Short mmCIF file of C-alpha atoms in Angstrom, two decimals:
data_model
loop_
_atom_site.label_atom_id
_atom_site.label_comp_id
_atom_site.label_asym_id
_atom_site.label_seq_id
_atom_site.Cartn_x
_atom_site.Cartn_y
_atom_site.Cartn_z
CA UNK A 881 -26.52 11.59 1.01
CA UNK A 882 -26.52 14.87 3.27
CA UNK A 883 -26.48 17.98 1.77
CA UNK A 884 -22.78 18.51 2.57
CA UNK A 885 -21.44 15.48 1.12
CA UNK A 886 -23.71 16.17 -2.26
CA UNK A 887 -21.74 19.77 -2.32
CA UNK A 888 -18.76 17.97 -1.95
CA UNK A 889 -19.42 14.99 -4.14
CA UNK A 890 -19.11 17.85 -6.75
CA UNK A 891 -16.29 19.40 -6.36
CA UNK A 892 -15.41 22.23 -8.30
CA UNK A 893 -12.23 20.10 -9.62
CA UNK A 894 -13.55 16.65 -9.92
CA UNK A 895 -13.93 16.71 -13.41
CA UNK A 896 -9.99 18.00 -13.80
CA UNK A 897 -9.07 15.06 -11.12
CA UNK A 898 -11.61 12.34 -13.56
CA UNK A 899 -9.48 13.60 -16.60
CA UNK A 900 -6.07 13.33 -14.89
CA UNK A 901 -6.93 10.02 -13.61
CA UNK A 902 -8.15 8.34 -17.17
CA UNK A 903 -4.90 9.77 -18.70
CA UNK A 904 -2.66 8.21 -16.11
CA UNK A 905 -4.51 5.19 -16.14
CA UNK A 906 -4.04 4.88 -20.32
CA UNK A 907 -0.17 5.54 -19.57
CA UNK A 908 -0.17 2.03 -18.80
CA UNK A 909 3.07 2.57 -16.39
CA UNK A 910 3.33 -1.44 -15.56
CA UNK A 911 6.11 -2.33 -12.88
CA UNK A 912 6.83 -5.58 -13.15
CA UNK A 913 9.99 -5.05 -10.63
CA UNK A 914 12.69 -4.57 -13.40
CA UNK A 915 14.70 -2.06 -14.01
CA UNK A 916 13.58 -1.57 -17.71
CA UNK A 917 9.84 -1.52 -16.66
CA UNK A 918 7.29 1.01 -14.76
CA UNK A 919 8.68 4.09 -17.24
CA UNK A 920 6.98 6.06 -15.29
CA UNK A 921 8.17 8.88 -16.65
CA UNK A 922 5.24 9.22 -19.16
CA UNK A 923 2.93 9.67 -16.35
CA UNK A 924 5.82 12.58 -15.27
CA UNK A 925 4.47 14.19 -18.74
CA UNK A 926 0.82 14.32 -18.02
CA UNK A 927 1.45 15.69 -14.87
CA UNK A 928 3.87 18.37 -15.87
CA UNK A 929 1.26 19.32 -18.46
CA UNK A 930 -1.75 19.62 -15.98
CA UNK A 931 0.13 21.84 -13.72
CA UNK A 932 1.97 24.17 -16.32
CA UNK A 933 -0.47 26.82 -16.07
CA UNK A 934 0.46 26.82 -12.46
CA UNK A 935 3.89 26.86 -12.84
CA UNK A 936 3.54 29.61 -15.19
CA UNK A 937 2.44 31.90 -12.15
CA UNK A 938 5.51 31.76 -10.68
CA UNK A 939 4.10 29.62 -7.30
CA UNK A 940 4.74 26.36 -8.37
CA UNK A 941 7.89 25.15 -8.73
CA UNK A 942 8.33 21.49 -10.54
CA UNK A 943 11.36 19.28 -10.76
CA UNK A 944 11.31 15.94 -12.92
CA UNK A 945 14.59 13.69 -10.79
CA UNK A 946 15.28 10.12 -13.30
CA UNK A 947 16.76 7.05 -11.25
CA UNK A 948 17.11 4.99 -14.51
CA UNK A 949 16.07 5.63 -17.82
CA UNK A 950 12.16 6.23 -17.71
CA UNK A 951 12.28 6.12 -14.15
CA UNK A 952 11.38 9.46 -13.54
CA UNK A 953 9.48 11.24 -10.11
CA UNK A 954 7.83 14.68 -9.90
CA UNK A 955 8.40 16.66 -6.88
CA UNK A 956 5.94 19.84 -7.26
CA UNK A 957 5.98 22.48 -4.41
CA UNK A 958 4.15 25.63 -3.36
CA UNK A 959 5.90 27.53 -0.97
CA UNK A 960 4.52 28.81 1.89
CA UNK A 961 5.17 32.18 3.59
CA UNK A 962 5.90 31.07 7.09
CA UNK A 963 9.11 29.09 7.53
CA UNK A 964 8.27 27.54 10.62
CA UNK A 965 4.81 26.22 9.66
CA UNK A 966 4.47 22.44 8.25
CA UNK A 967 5.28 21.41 5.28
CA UNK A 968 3.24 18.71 4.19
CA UNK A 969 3.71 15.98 1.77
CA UNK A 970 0.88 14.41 -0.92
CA UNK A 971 2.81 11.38 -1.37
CA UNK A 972 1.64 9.30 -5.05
CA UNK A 973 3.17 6.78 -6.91
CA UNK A 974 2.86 6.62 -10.49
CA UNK A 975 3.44 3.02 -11.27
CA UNK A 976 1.32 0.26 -11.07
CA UNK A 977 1.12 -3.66 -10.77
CA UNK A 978 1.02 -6.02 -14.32
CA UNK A 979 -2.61 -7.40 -15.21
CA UNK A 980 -3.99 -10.31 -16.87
CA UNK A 981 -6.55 -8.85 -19.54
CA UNK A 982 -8.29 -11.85 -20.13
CA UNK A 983 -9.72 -11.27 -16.49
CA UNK A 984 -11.03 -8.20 -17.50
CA UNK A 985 -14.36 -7.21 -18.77
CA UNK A 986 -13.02 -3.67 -19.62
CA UNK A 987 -9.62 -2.70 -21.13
CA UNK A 988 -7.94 -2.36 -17.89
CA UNK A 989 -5.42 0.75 -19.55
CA UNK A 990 -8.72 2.19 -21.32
CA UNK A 991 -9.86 4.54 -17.95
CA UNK A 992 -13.31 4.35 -19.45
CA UNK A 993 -16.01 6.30 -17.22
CA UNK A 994 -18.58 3.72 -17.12
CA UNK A 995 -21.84 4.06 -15.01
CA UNK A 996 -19.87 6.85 -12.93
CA UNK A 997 -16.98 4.65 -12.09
CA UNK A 998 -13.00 5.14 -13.88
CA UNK A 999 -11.74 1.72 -15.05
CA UNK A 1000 -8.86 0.81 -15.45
CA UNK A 1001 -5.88 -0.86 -13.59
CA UNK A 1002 -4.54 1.86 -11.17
CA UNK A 1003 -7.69 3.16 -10.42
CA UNK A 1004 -7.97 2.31 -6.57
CA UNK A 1005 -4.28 1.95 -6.39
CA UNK A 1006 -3.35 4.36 -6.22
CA UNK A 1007 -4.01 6.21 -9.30
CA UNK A 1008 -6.96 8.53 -7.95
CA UNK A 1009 -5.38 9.76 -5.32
CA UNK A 1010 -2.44 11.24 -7.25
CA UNK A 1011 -4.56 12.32 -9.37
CA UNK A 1012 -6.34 14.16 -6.61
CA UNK A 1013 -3.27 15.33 -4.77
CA UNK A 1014 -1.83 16.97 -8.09
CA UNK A 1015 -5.77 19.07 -8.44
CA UNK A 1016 -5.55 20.41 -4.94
CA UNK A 1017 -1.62 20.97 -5.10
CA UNK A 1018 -2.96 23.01 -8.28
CA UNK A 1019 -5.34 24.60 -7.04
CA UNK A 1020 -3.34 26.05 -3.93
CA UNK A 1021 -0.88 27.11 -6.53
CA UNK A 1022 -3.39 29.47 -8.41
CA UNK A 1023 -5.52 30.97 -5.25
CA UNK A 1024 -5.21 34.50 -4.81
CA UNK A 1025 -4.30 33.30 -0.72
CA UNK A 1026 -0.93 32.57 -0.30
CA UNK A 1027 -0.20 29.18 1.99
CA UNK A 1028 1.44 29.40 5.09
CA UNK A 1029 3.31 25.93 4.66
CA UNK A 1030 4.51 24.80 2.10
CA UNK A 1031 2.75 21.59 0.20
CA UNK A 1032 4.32 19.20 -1.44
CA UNK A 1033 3.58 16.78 -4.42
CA UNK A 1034 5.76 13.98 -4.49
CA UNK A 1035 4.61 11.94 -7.57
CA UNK A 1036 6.97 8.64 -7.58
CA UNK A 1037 8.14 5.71 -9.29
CA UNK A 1038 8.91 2.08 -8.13
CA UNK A 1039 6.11 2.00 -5.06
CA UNK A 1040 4.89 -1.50 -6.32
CA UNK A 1041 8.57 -2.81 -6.79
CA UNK A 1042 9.76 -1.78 -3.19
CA UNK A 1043 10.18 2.15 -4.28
CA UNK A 1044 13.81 1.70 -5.00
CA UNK A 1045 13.83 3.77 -7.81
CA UNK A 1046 11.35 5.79 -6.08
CA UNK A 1047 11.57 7.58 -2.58
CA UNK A 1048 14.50 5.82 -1.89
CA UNK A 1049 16.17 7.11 -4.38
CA UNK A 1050 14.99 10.38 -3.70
CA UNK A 1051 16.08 10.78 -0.40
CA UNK A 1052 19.42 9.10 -0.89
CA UNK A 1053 20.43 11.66 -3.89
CA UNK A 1054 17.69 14.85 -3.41
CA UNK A 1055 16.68 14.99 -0.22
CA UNK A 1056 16.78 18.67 0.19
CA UNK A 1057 13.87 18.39 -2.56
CA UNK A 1058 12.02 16.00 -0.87
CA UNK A 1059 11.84 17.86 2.35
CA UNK A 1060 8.74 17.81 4.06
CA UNK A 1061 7.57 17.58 7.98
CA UNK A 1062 4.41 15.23 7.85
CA UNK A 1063 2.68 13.25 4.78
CA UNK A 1064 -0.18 11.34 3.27
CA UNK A 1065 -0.61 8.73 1.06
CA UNK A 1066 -2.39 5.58 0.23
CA UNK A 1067 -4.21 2.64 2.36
CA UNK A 1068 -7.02 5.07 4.10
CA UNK A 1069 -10.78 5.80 3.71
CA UNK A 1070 -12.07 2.42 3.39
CA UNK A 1071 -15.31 1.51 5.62
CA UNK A 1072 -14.45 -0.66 8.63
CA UNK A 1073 -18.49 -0.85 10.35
CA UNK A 1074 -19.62 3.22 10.52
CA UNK A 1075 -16.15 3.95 10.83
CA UNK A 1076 -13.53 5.49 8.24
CA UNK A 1077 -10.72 3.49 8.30
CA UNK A 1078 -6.97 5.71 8.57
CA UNK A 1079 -3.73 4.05 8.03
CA UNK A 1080 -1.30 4.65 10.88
CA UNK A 1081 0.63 1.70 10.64
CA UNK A 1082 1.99 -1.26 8.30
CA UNK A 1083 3.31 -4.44 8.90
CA UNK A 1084 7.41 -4.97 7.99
CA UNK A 1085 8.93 -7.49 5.59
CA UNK A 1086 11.28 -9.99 6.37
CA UNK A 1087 11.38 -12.28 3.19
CA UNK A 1088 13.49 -15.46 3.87
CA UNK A 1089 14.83 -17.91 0.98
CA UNK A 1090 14.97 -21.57 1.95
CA UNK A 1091 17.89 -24.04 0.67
CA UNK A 1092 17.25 -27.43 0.43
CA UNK A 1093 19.99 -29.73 -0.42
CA UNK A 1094 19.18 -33.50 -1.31
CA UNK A 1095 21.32 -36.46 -3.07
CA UNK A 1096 21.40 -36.42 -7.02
CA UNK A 1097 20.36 -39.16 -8.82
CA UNK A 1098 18.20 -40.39 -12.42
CA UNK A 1099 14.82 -39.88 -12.46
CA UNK A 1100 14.24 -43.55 -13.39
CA UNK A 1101 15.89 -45.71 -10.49
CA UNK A 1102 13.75 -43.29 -7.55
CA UNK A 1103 14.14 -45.64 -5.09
CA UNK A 1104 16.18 -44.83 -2.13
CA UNK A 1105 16.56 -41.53 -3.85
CA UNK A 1106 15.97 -38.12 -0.87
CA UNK A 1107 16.64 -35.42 -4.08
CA UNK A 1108 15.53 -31.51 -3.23
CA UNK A 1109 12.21 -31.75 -4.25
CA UNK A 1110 10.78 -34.39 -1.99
CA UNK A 1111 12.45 -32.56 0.71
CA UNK A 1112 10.90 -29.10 -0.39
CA UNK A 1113 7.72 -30.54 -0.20
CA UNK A 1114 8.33 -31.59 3.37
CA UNK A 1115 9.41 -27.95 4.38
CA UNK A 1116 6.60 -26.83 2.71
CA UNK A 1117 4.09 -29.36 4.50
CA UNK A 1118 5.56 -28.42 7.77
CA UNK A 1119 5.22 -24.30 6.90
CA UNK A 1120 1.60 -25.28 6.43
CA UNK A 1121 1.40 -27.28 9.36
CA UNK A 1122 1.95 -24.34 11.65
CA UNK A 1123 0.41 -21.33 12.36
CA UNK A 1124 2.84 -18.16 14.27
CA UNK A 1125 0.81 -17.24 17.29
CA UNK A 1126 -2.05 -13.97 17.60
CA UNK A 1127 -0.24 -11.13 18.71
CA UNK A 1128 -2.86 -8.40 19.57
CA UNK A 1129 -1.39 -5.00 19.10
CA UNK A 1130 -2.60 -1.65 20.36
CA UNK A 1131 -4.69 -0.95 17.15
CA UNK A 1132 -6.52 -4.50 17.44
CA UNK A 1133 -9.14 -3.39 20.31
CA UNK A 1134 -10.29 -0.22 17.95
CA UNK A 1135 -10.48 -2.22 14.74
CA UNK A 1136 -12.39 -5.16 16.70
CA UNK A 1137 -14.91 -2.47 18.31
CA UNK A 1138 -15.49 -0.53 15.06
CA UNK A 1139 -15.80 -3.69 12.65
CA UNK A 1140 -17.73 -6.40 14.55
CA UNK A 1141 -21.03 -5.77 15.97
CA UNK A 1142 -21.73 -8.84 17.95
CA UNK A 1143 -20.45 -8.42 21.66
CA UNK A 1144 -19.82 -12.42 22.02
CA UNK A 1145 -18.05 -12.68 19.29
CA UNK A 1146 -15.78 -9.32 19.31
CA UNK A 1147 -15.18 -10.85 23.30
CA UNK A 1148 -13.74 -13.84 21.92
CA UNK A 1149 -11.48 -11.85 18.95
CA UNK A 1150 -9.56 -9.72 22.06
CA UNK A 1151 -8.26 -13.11 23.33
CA UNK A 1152 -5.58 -14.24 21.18
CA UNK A 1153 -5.96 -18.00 22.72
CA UNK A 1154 -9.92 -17.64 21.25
CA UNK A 1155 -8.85 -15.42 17.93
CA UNK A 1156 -8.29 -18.52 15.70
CA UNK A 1157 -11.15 -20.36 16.62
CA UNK A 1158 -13.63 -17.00 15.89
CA UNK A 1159 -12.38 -16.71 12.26
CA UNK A 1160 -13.50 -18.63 10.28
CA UNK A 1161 -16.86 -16.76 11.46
CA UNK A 1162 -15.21 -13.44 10.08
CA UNK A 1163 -16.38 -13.82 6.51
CA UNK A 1164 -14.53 -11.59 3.95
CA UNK A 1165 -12.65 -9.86 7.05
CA UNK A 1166 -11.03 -12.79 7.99
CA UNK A 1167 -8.13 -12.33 6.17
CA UNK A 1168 -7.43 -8.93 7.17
CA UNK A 1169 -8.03 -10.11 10.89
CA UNK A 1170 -5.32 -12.91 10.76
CA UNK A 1171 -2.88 -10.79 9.17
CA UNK A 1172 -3.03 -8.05 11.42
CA UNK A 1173 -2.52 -10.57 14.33
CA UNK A 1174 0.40 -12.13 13.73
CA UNK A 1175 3.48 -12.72 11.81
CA UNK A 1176 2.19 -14.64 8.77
CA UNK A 1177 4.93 -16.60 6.21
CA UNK A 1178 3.65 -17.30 2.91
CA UNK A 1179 5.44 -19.68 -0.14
CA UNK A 1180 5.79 -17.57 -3.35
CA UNK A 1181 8.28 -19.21 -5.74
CA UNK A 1182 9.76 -22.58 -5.82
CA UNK A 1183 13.20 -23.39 -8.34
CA UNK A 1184 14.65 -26.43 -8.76
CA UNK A 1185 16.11 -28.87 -11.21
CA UNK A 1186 17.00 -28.46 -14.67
CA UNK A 1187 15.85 -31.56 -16.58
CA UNK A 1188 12.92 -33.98 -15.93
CA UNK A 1189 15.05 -37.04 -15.91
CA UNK A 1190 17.28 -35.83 -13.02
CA UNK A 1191 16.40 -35.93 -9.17
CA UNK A 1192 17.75 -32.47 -8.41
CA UNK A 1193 20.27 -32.03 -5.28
CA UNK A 1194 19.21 -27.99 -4.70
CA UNK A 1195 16.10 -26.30 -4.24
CA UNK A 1196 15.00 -22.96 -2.80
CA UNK A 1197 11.68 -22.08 -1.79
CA UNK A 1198 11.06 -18.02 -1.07
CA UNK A 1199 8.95 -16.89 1.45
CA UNK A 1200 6.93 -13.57 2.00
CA UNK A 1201 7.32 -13.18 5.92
CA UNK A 1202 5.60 -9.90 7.07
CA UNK A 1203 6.06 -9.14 10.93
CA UNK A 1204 4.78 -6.67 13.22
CA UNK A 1205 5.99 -3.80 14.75
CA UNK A 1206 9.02 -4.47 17.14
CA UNK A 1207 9.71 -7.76 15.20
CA UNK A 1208 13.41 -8.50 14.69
CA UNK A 1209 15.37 -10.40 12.02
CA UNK A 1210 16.88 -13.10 14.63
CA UNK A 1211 13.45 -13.90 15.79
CA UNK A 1212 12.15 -14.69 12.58
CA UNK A 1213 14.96 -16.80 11.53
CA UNK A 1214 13.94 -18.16 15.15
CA UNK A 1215 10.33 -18.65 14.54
CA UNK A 1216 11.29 -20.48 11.03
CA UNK A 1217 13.62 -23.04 12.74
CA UNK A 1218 10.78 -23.88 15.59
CA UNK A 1219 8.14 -24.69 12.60
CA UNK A 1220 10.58 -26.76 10.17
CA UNK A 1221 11.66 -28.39 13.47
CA UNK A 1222 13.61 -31.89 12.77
CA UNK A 1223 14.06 -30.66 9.54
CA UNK A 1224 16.18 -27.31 10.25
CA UNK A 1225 19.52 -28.65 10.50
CA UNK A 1226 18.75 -29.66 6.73
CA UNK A 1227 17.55 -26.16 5.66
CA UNK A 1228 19.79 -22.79 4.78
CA UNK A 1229 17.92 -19.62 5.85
CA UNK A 1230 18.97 -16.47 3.80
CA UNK A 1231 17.87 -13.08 3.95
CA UNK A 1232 15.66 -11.28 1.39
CA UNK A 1233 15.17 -7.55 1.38
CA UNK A 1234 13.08 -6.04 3.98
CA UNK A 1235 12.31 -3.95 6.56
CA UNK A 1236 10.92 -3.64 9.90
CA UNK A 1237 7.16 -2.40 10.73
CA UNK A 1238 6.15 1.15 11.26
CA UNK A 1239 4.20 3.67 12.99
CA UNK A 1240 2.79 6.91 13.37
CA UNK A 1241 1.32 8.21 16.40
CA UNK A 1242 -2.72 8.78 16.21
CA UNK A 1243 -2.05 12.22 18.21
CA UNK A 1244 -0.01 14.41 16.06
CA UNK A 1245 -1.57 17.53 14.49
CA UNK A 1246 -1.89 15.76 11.22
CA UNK A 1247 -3.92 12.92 12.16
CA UNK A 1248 -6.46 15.15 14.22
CA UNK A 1249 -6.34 17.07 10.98
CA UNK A 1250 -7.49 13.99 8.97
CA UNK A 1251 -9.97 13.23 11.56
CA UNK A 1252 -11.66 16.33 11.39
CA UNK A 1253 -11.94 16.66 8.32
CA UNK A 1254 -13.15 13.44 7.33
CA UNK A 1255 -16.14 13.19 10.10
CA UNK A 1256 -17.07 16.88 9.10
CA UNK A 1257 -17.23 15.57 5.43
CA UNK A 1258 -18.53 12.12 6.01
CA UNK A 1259 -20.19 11.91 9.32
CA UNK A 1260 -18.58 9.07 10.37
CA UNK A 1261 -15.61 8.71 13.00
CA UNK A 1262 -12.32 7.61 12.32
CA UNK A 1263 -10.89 4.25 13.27
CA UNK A 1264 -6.61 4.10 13.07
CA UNK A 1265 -5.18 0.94 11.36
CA UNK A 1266 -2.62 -1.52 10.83
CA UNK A 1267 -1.85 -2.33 6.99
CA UNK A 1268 -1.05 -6.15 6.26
CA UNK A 1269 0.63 -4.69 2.82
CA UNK A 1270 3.33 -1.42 2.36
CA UNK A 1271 3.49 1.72 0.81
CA UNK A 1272 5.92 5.03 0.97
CA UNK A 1273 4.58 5.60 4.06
CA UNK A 1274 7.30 3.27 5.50
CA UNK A 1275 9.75 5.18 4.31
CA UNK A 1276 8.93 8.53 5.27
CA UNK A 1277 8.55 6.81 8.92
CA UNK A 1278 11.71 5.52 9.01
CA UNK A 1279 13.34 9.12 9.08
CA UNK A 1280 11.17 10.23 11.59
CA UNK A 1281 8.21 12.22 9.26
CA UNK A 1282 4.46 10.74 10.76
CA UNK A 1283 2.40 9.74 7.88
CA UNK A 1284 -1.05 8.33 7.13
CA UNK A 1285 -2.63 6.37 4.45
CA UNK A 1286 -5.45 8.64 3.43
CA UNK A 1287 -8.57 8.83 1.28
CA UNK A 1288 -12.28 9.24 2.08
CA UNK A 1289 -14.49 6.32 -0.01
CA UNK A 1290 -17.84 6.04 -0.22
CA UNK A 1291 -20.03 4.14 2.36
CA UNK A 1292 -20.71 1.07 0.37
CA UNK A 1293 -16.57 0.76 0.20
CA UNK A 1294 -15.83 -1.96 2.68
CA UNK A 1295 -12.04 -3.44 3.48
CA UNK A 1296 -13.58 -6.08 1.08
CA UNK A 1297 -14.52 -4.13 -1.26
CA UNK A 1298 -11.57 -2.09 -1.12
CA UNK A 1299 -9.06 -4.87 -1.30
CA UNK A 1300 -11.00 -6.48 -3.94
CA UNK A 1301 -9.54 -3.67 -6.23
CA UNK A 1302 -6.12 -3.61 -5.38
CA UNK A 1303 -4.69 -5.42 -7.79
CA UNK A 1304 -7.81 -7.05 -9.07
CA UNK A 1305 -9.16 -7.59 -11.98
CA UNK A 1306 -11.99 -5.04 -13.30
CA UNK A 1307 -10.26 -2.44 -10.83
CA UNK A 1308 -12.50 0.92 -10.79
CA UNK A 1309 -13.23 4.09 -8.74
CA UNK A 1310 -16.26 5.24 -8.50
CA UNK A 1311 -17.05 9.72 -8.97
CA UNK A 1312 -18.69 10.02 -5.60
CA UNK A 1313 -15.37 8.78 -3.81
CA UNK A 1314 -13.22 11.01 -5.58
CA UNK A 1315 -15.48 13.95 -4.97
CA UNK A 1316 -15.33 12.67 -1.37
CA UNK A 1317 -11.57 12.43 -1.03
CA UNK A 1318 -11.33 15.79 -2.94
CA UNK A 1319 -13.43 17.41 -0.34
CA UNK A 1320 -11.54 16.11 2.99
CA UNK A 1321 -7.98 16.63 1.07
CA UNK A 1322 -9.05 20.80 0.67
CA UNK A 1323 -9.90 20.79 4.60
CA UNK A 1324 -6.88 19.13 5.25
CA UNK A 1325 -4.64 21.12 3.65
CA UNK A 1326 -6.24 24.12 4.88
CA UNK A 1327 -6.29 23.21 8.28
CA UNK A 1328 -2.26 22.31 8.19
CA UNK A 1329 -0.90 24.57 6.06
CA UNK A 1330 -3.86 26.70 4.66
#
């Protein structure tokens, strides 16, 4: 470790942003996508009670907005003194996915610092970085140096549910509050090679639910019988049967170049007639590298029938369809009809929610901002990406504000590694990435609105 990233590996508030973190974590705010759950509001509380000795300066102001009962978000801001300088946005959620303990061999809501990493379920996603947003959105607050632009904590509910009760909600019914002109969040800083990876991108979401109609009948005289089942398994066989083509975007050359080392082989992933072939020889990367490169459909939930002793004449099989940028509702309904071929006329198509893919540009002011300051911090140069999964990004994009998934891990933190944690079991952060992601987020802030 250089001498620089040692210095910044302790950050004068790491140990506030470990504490914040382990008290999130132990909130245990589980979204399991219902209205009831999440109650995210408790992690509102130990937020509001880290930053009240900033807010009882006088330059921070805090405002706690409910969607539902317990589904509370934190928008915290410090004003700056120039009106026409950014304002940017440290964009958290505060929720996080359910967990199976007995895959555990930690309490995943204990935030135990073990061996200098936080456990704890949250803790990678995307837990630290709130926590490390809400230090230097503290620490700004309390320097005797005013800001020039204002910067903007907005702590959230509902991310891992769709964000419905979250930044939707927000910017439906406060969007004055919400208001800022760039943003950061989650889905950065993992190692792609040498190379810091930066979110600029994330596939859409078109989920699809299949019908399937068949002839009723009892279970005992099958014969002759074509009930829903047998014919869901047919849709399904023919789903597996066929792959959507590669569709090599603009971000596929970069991630190619700064992930694979061997020239052969990184020739034959920029052909998208050769990409399919090549990965299988990908390893642990492979399944980033087929996501990224095409529209991929997967089957989730399967209903039908009511009794065993009934061949059942309706089933529905739902589908997670995620499509890249510039993808369009009619062609996927499209694409679905030329895989179940013979069998389409048989099948009802209806429309999930979604919505479409996004983008930032990787030339605004921000993202040379991120760039700088993570090379000066790491050493290591940037590489811009395409997320297979969504965050509040999206949302942000869709109204025309560029934002970035950010962070700064350390250098044994590969996409593997990093997706290995997201909603994993034994999920944990280690202090050295936090001090890390501390030390970029300060130079970001005061390059933008510092």
């Amino acid at each position: 470790m250089t001498r620089t990233m040692e210095a910044d590996a302790t950050d004068a508030g790491l140990n506030d942003t470990v504490a914040l973190l382990q008290a999130m974590i132990r909130e245990a705010c589980v979204n399991d996508g219902s209205v009831e759950s999440g109650q995210e509001v408790r992690n509102v509380n130990v937020l509001q009670r880290f930053l009240a000795g900033a807010v009882a300066t006088g330059r921070l102001e805090v405002h706690v907005y409910a969607s539902a009962p317990g589904r509370s978000s934190l928008i915290a801001r410090v004003r700056g003194t120039d009106p026409d300088a950014p304002a940017l946005g440290l964009v958290g959620h505060l929720d996080v996915v359910p967990v199976n303990p007995d895959g555990w061999s930690r309490n995943p809501f204990g935030g135990e610092l073990i061996d200098g990493e936080i456990w704890g379920r949250g803790a990678v996603d995307m837990l630290y970085l709130t926590a490390a947003f809400a230090t230097v959105l503290r620490d700004a607050a309390l320097s005797d140096t005013p800001l020039r632009g204002d910067l903007v904590l907005l702590a959230v509910a509902d991310e891992e549910a769709g964000s419905e009760h979250g930044i939707h909600w927000l910017l439906r019914e406060h969007a004055a509050a919400v208001h800022v002109t760039e943003a950061i969040s989650e889905s950065g800083g993992m190692r792609m090679g040498r190379h810091v990876a930066i979110e600029v991108a994330e596939k859409g979401s078109a989920g699809r639910r299949l019908v399937v109609h068949g002839t009723p009948g009892h279970a005992s005289i099958p014969y002759g019988a074509a009930g829903a089942v047998t014919r869901m398994g047919e849709v399904l066989n023919r789903l597996s049967s066929v792959t959507p083509i590669a569709q090599l975007g603009p971000l596929w050359a970069a991630f190619v170049n700064a992930r694979i080392d061997d020239p052969e082989l990184a020739e034959r992933m920029l052909d998208p007639v050769r990409l399919d072939a090549v990965l299988p020889k990908l390893g642990g990367i492979a399944g980033y590298a087929h996501a990224i490169s095409r529209i991929t459909i997967s089957p989730t939930i399967l209903r039908s029938g009511h009794t065993h002793n009934v061949i059942p004449s309706h089933g529905e099989l739902d589908l997670d369809i995620r499509t890249l940028p510039g993808t369009t509702d009619a062609e996927v309904d499209e694409l679905l009809r030329a895989m179940l071929g013979d069998l389409a006329d048989a099948v009802e198509i209806e429309h999930l929610r979604g919505w479409p893919a996004t983008a930032s540009p990787a030339t605004t002011p921000l993202f040379a901002a991120i760039e700088r300051a993570v090379t000066e911090v790491s050493g290591e140069p940037v590489v811009p990406i395409m997320a297979a999964g969504g965050s509040d990004n999206r949302v942000l994009r869709g109204i025309g504000i560029p934002a970035y998934g950010f962070g700064l891990l350390g250098p044994e933190w590969s996409y593997e590694k990093y997706r290995e944690g997201v909603h994993g079991n034994n999920e944990r952060i280690d202090l050295g990435s936090i001090g890390l992601t501390l030390a970029a987020l300060r130079r970001i802030v005061a390059d933008r609105v510092g």
